[in-house]
Every structure is written in C-alpha cells, then in structure tokens.
PDB file of C-alpha atoms in Angstrom:
ATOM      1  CA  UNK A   1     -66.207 -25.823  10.173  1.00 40.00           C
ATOM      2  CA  UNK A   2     -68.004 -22.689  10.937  1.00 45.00           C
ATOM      3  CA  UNK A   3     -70.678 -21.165   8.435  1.00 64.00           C
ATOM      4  CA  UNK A   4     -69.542 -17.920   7.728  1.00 75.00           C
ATOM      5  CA  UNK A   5     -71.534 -16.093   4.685  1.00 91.00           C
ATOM      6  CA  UNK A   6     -69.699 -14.679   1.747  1.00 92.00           C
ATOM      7  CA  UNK A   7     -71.245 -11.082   2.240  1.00 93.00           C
ATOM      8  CA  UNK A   8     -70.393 -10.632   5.969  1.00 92.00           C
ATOM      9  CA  UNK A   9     -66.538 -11.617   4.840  1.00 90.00           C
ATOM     10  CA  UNK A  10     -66.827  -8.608   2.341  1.00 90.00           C
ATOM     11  CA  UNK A  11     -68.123  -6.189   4.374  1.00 90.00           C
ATOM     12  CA  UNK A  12     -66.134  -6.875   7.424  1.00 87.00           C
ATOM     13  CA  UNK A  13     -62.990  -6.665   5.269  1.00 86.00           C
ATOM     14  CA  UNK A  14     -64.624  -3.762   3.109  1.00 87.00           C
ATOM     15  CA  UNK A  15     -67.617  -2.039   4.854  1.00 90.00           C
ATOM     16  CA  UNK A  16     -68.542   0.260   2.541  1.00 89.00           C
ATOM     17  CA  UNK A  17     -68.431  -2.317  -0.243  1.00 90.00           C
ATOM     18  CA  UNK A  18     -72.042  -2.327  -2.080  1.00 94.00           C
ATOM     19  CA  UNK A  19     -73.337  -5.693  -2.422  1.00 95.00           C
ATOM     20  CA  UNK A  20     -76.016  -6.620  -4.752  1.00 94.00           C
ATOM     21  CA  UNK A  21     -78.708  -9.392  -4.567  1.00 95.00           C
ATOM     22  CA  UNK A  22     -77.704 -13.027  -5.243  1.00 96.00           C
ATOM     23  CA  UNK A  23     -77.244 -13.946  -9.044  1.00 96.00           C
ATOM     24  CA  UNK A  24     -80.420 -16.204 -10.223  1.00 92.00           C
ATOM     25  CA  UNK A  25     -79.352 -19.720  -9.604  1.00 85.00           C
ATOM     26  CA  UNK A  26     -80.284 -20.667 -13.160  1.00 90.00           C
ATOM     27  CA  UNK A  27     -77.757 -18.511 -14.330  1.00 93.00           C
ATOM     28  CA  UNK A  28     -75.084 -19.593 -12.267  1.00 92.00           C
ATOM     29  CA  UNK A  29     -76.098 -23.334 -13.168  1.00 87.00           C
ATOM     30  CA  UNK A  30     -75.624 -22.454 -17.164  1.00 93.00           C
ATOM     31  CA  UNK A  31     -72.334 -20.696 -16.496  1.00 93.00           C
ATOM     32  CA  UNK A  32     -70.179 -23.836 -16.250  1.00 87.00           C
ATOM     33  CA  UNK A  33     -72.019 -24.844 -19.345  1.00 88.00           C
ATOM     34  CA  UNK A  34     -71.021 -21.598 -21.428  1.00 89.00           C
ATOM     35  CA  UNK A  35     -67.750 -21.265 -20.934  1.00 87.00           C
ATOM     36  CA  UNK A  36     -66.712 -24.988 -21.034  1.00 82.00           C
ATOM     37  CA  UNK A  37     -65.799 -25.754 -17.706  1.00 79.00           C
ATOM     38  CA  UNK A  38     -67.387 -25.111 -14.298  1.00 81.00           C
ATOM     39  CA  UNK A  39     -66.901 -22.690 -12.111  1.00 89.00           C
ATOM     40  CA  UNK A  40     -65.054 -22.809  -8.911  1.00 90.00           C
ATOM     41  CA  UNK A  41     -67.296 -23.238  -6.243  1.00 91.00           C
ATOM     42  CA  UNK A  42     -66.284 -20.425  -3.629  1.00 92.00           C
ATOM     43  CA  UNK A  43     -67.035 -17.986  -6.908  1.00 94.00           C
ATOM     44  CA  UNK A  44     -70.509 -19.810  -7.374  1.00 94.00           C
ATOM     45  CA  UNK A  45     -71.009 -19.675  -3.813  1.00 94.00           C
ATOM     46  CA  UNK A  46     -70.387 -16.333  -3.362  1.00 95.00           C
ATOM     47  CA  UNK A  47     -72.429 -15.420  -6.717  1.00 96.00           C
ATOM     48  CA  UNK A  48     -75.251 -16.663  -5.223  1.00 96.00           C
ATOM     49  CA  UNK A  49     -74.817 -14.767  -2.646  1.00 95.00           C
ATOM     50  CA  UNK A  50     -73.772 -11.261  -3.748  1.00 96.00           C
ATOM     51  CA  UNK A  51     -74.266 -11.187  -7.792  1.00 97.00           C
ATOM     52  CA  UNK A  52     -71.208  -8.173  -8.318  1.00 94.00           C
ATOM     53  CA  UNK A  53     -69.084  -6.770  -5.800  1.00 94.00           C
ATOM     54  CA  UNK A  54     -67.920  -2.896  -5.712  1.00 92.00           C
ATOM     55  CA  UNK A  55     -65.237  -1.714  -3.694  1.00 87.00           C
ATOM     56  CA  UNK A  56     -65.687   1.950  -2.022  1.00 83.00           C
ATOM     57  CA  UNK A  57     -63.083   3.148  -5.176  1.00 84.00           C
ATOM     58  CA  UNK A  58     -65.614   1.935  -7.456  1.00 87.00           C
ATOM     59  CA  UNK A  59     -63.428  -1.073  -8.707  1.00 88.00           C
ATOM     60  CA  UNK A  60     -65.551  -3.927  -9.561  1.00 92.00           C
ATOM     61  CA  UNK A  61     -64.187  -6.582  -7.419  1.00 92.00           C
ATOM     62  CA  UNK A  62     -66.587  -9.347  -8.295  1.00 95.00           C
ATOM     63  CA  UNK A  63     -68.420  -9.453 -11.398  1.00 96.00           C
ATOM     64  CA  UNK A  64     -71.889 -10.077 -12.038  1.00 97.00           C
ATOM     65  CA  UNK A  65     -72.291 -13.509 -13.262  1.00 97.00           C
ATOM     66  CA  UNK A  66     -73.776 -11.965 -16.466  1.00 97.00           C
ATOM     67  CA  UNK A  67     -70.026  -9.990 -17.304  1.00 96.00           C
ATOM     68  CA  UNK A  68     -68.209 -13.004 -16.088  1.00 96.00           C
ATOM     69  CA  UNK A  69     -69.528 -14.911 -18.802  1.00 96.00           C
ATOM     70  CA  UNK A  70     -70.011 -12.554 -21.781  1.00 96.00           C
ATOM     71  CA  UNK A  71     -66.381 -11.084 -21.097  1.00 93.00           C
ATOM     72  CA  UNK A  72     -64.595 -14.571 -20.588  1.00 91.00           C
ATOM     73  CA  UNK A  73     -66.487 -16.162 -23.696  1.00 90.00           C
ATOM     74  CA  UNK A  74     -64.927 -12.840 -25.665  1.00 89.00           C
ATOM     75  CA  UNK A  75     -61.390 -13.168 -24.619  1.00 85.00           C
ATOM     76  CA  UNK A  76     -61.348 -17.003 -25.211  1.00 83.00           C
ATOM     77  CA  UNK A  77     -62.199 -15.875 -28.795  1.00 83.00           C
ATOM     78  CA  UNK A  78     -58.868 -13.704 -28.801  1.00 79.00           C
ATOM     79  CA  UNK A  79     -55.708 -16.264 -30.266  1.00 75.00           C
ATOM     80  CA  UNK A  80     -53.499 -14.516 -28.138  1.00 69.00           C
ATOM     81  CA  UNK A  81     -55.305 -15.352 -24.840  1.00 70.00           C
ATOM     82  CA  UNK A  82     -53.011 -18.255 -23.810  1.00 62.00           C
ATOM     83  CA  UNK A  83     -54.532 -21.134 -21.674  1.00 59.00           C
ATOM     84  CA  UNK A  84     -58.044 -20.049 -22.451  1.00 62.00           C
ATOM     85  CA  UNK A  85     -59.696 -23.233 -21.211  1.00 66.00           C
ATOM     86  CA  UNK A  86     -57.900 -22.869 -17.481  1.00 73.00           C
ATOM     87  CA  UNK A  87     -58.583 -19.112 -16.919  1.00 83.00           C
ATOM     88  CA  UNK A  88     -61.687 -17.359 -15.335  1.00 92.00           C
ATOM     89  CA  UNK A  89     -61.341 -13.460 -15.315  1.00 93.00           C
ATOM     90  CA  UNK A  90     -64.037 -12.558 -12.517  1.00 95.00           C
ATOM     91  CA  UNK A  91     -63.086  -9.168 -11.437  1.00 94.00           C
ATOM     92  CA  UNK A  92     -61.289  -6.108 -11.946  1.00 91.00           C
ATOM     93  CA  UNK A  93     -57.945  -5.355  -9.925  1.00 85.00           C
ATOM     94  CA  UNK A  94     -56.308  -2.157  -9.613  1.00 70.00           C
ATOM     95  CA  UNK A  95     -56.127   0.515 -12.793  1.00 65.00           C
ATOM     96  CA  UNK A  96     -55.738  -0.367 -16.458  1.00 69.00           C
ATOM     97  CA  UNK A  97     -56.128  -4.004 -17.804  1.00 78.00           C
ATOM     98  CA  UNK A  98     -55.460  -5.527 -14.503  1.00 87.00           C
ATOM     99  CA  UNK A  99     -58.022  -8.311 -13.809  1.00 91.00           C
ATOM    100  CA  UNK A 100     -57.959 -11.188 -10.929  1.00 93.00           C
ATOM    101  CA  UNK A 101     -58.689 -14.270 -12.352  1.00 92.00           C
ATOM    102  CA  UNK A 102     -59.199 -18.187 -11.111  1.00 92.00           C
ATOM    103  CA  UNK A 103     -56.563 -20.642 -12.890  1.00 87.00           C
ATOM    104  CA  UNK A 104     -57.312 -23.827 -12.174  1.00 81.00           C
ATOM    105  CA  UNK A 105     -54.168 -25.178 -13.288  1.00 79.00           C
ATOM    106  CA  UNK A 106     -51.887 -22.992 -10.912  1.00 79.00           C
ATOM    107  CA  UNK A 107     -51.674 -23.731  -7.160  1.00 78.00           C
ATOM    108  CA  UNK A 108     -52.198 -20.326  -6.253  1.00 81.00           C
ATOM    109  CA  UNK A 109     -55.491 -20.373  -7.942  1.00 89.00           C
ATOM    110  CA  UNK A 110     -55.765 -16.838  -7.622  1.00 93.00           C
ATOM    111  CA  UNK A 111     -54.072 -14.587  -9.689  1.00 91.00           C
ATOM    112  CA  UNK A 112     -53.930 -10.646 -11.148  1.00 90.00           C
ATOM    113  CA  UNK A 113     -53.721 -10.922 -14.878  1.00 85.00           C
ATOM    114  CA  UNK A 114     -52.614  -8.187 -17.105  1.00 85.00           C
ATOM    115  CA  UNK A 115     -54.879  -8.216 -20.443  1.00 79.00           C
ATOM    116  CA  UNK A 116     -51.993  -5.958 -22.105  1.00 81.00           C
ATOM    117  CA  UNK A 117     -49.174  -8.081 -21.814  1.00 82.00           C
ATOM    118  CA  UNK A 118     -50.662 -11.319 -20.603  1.00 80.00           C
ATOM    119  CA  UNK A 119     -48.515 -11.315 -17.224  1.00 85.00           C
ATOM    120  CA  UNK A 120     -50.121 -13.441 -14.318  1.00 85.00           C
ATOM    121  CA  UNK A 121     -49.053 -13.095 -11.009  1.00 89.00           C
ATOM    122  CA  UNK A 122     -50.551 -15.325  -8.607  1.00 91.00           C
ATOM    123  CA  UNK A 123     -51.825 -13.317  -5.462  1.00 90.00           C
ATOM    124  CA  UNK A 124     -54.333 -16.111  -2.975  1.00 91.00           C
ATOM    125  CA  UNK A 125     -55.061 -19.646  -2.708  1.00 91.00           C
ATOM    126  CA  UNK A 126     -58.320 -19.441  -3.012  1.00 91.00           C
ATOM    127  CA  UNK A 127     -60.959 -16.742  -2.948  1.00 91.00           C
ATOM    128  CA  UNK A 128     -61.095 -16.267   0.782  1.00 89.00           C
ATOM    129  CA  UNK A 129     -57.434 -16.159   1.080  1.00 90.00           C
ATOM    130  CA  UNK A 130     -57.941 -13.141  -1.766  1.00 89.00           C
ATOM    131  CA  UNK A 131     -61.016 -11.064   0.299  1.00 85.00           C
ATOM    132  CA  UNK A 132     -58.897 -11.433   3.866  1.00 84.00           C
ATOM    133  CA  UNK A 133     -55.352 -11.003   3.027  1.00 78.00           C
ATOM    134  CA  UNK A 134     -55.289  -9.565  -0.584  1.00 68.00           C
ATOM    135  CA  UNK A 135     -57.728  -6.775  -0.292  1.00 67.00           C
ATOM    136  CA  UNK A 136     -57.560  -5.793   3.080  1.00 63.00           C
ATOM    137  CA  UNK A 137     -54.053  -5.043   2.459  1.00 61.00           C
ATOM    138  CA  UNK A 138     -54.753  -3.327  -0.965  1.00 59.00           C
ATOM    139  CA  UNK A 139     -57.392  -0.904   1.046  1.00 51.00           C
ATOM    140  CA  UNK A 140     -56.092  -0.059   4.867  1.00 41.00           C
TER     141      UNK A 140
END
C-alpha cells in the first residue's frame, strides 16, 4: 500500500485549504478516553497530522481535536441526541446545523448530520472516500 500523507490528500483535492500543525499526540491519546469510545483511526491519523482543516469558503472541514471533544461531550449531554455513544461530529458541512460525522454503527461510516432535525445521511465509507469524492465534488 502506498504512504500517502493526510495533508497532501487535502491540498491536492483543496489547494487553498489552510492546514494547521499536527494536534499534540497527548491530546489525541485522551480523546478516546473523554468521549467514551476511541476515535477512528483515519480521524486520529489525520489529527496528527493537520490539527483543523479550513476549506477556501471558510467552512471548518476538520475540527481541531480540542472542538471535537468539547462539542461532542456537549451534545451527548442533549436527551434528544439519539445514538450518542456511536456518533462523532468532527466537522462542519455546508450552511446551518449541517455537520459530517463518523457513525460507527452505519456502513457508510461517514455521514452529514443535521443538528436541527437529527437527519443523517450517509455520504463516504470512510474519511478518504469523504476528502476525494465528497468534497471535490462539493467544491469544482
């Protein structure tokens, strides 16, 4: 399998992304811990990597690990968030309350939720699937 890093999939789907500086590894290491479950690994990968991704709209594709885990540890405190325990919001996705998220549970694993009325429609198989398909078709 060839070694291809997370940031130069980004940029040569979105160029004029900005990338940030890897998250701190201890942070991505307590993550898991905090929210009760681990994270997938192509998001911790790509944390360490890039810590926050922002598309050229100024949509935050990719958290920071930081918002990851404060805003998924406030919606799991919300009693209508259904299937808290198999949902990680990670990023923001087109206007309003649209957010991608990573559901373990569903065999898309990728999918845009709607905060306002809690529809999930499943988008990528995984988070590579979501950089080279999803987004390049959502930006050329």
């Amino acid at each position: 399998m060839l070694a291809v890093s997370w940031r130069d999939v980004v940029l040569a789907v979105l160029p004029s992304a900005q990338l940030t500086e890897g998250a701190p590894p201890g942070a991505l290491s307590v993550a898991g811990d905090l929210l009760g479950a681990p994270l997938p690994d192509d998001l911790v990968a790509m944390l360490a990597e890039t810590d926050g991704i922002r598309a050229p709209d100024g949509q935050d594709l990719v958290w920071p690990i930081a918002r990851i885990v404060h805003d998924n540890t406030e919606l799991r405190q919300l009693p209508e968030f259904k299937e808290r325990e198999t949902l990680v919001v990670f990023g923001d996705s087109g206007g309003g309350n649209d957010r991608v998220a990573y559901d373990a549970m569903s065999p898309a694993h990728i999918l845009v939720w709607d905060r306002d009325t809690d529809e999930r429609r499943p988008v990528a198989v995984d988070l590579a699937d979501y950089f080279t398909r999803v987004l390049i078709e959502d930006y050329f």
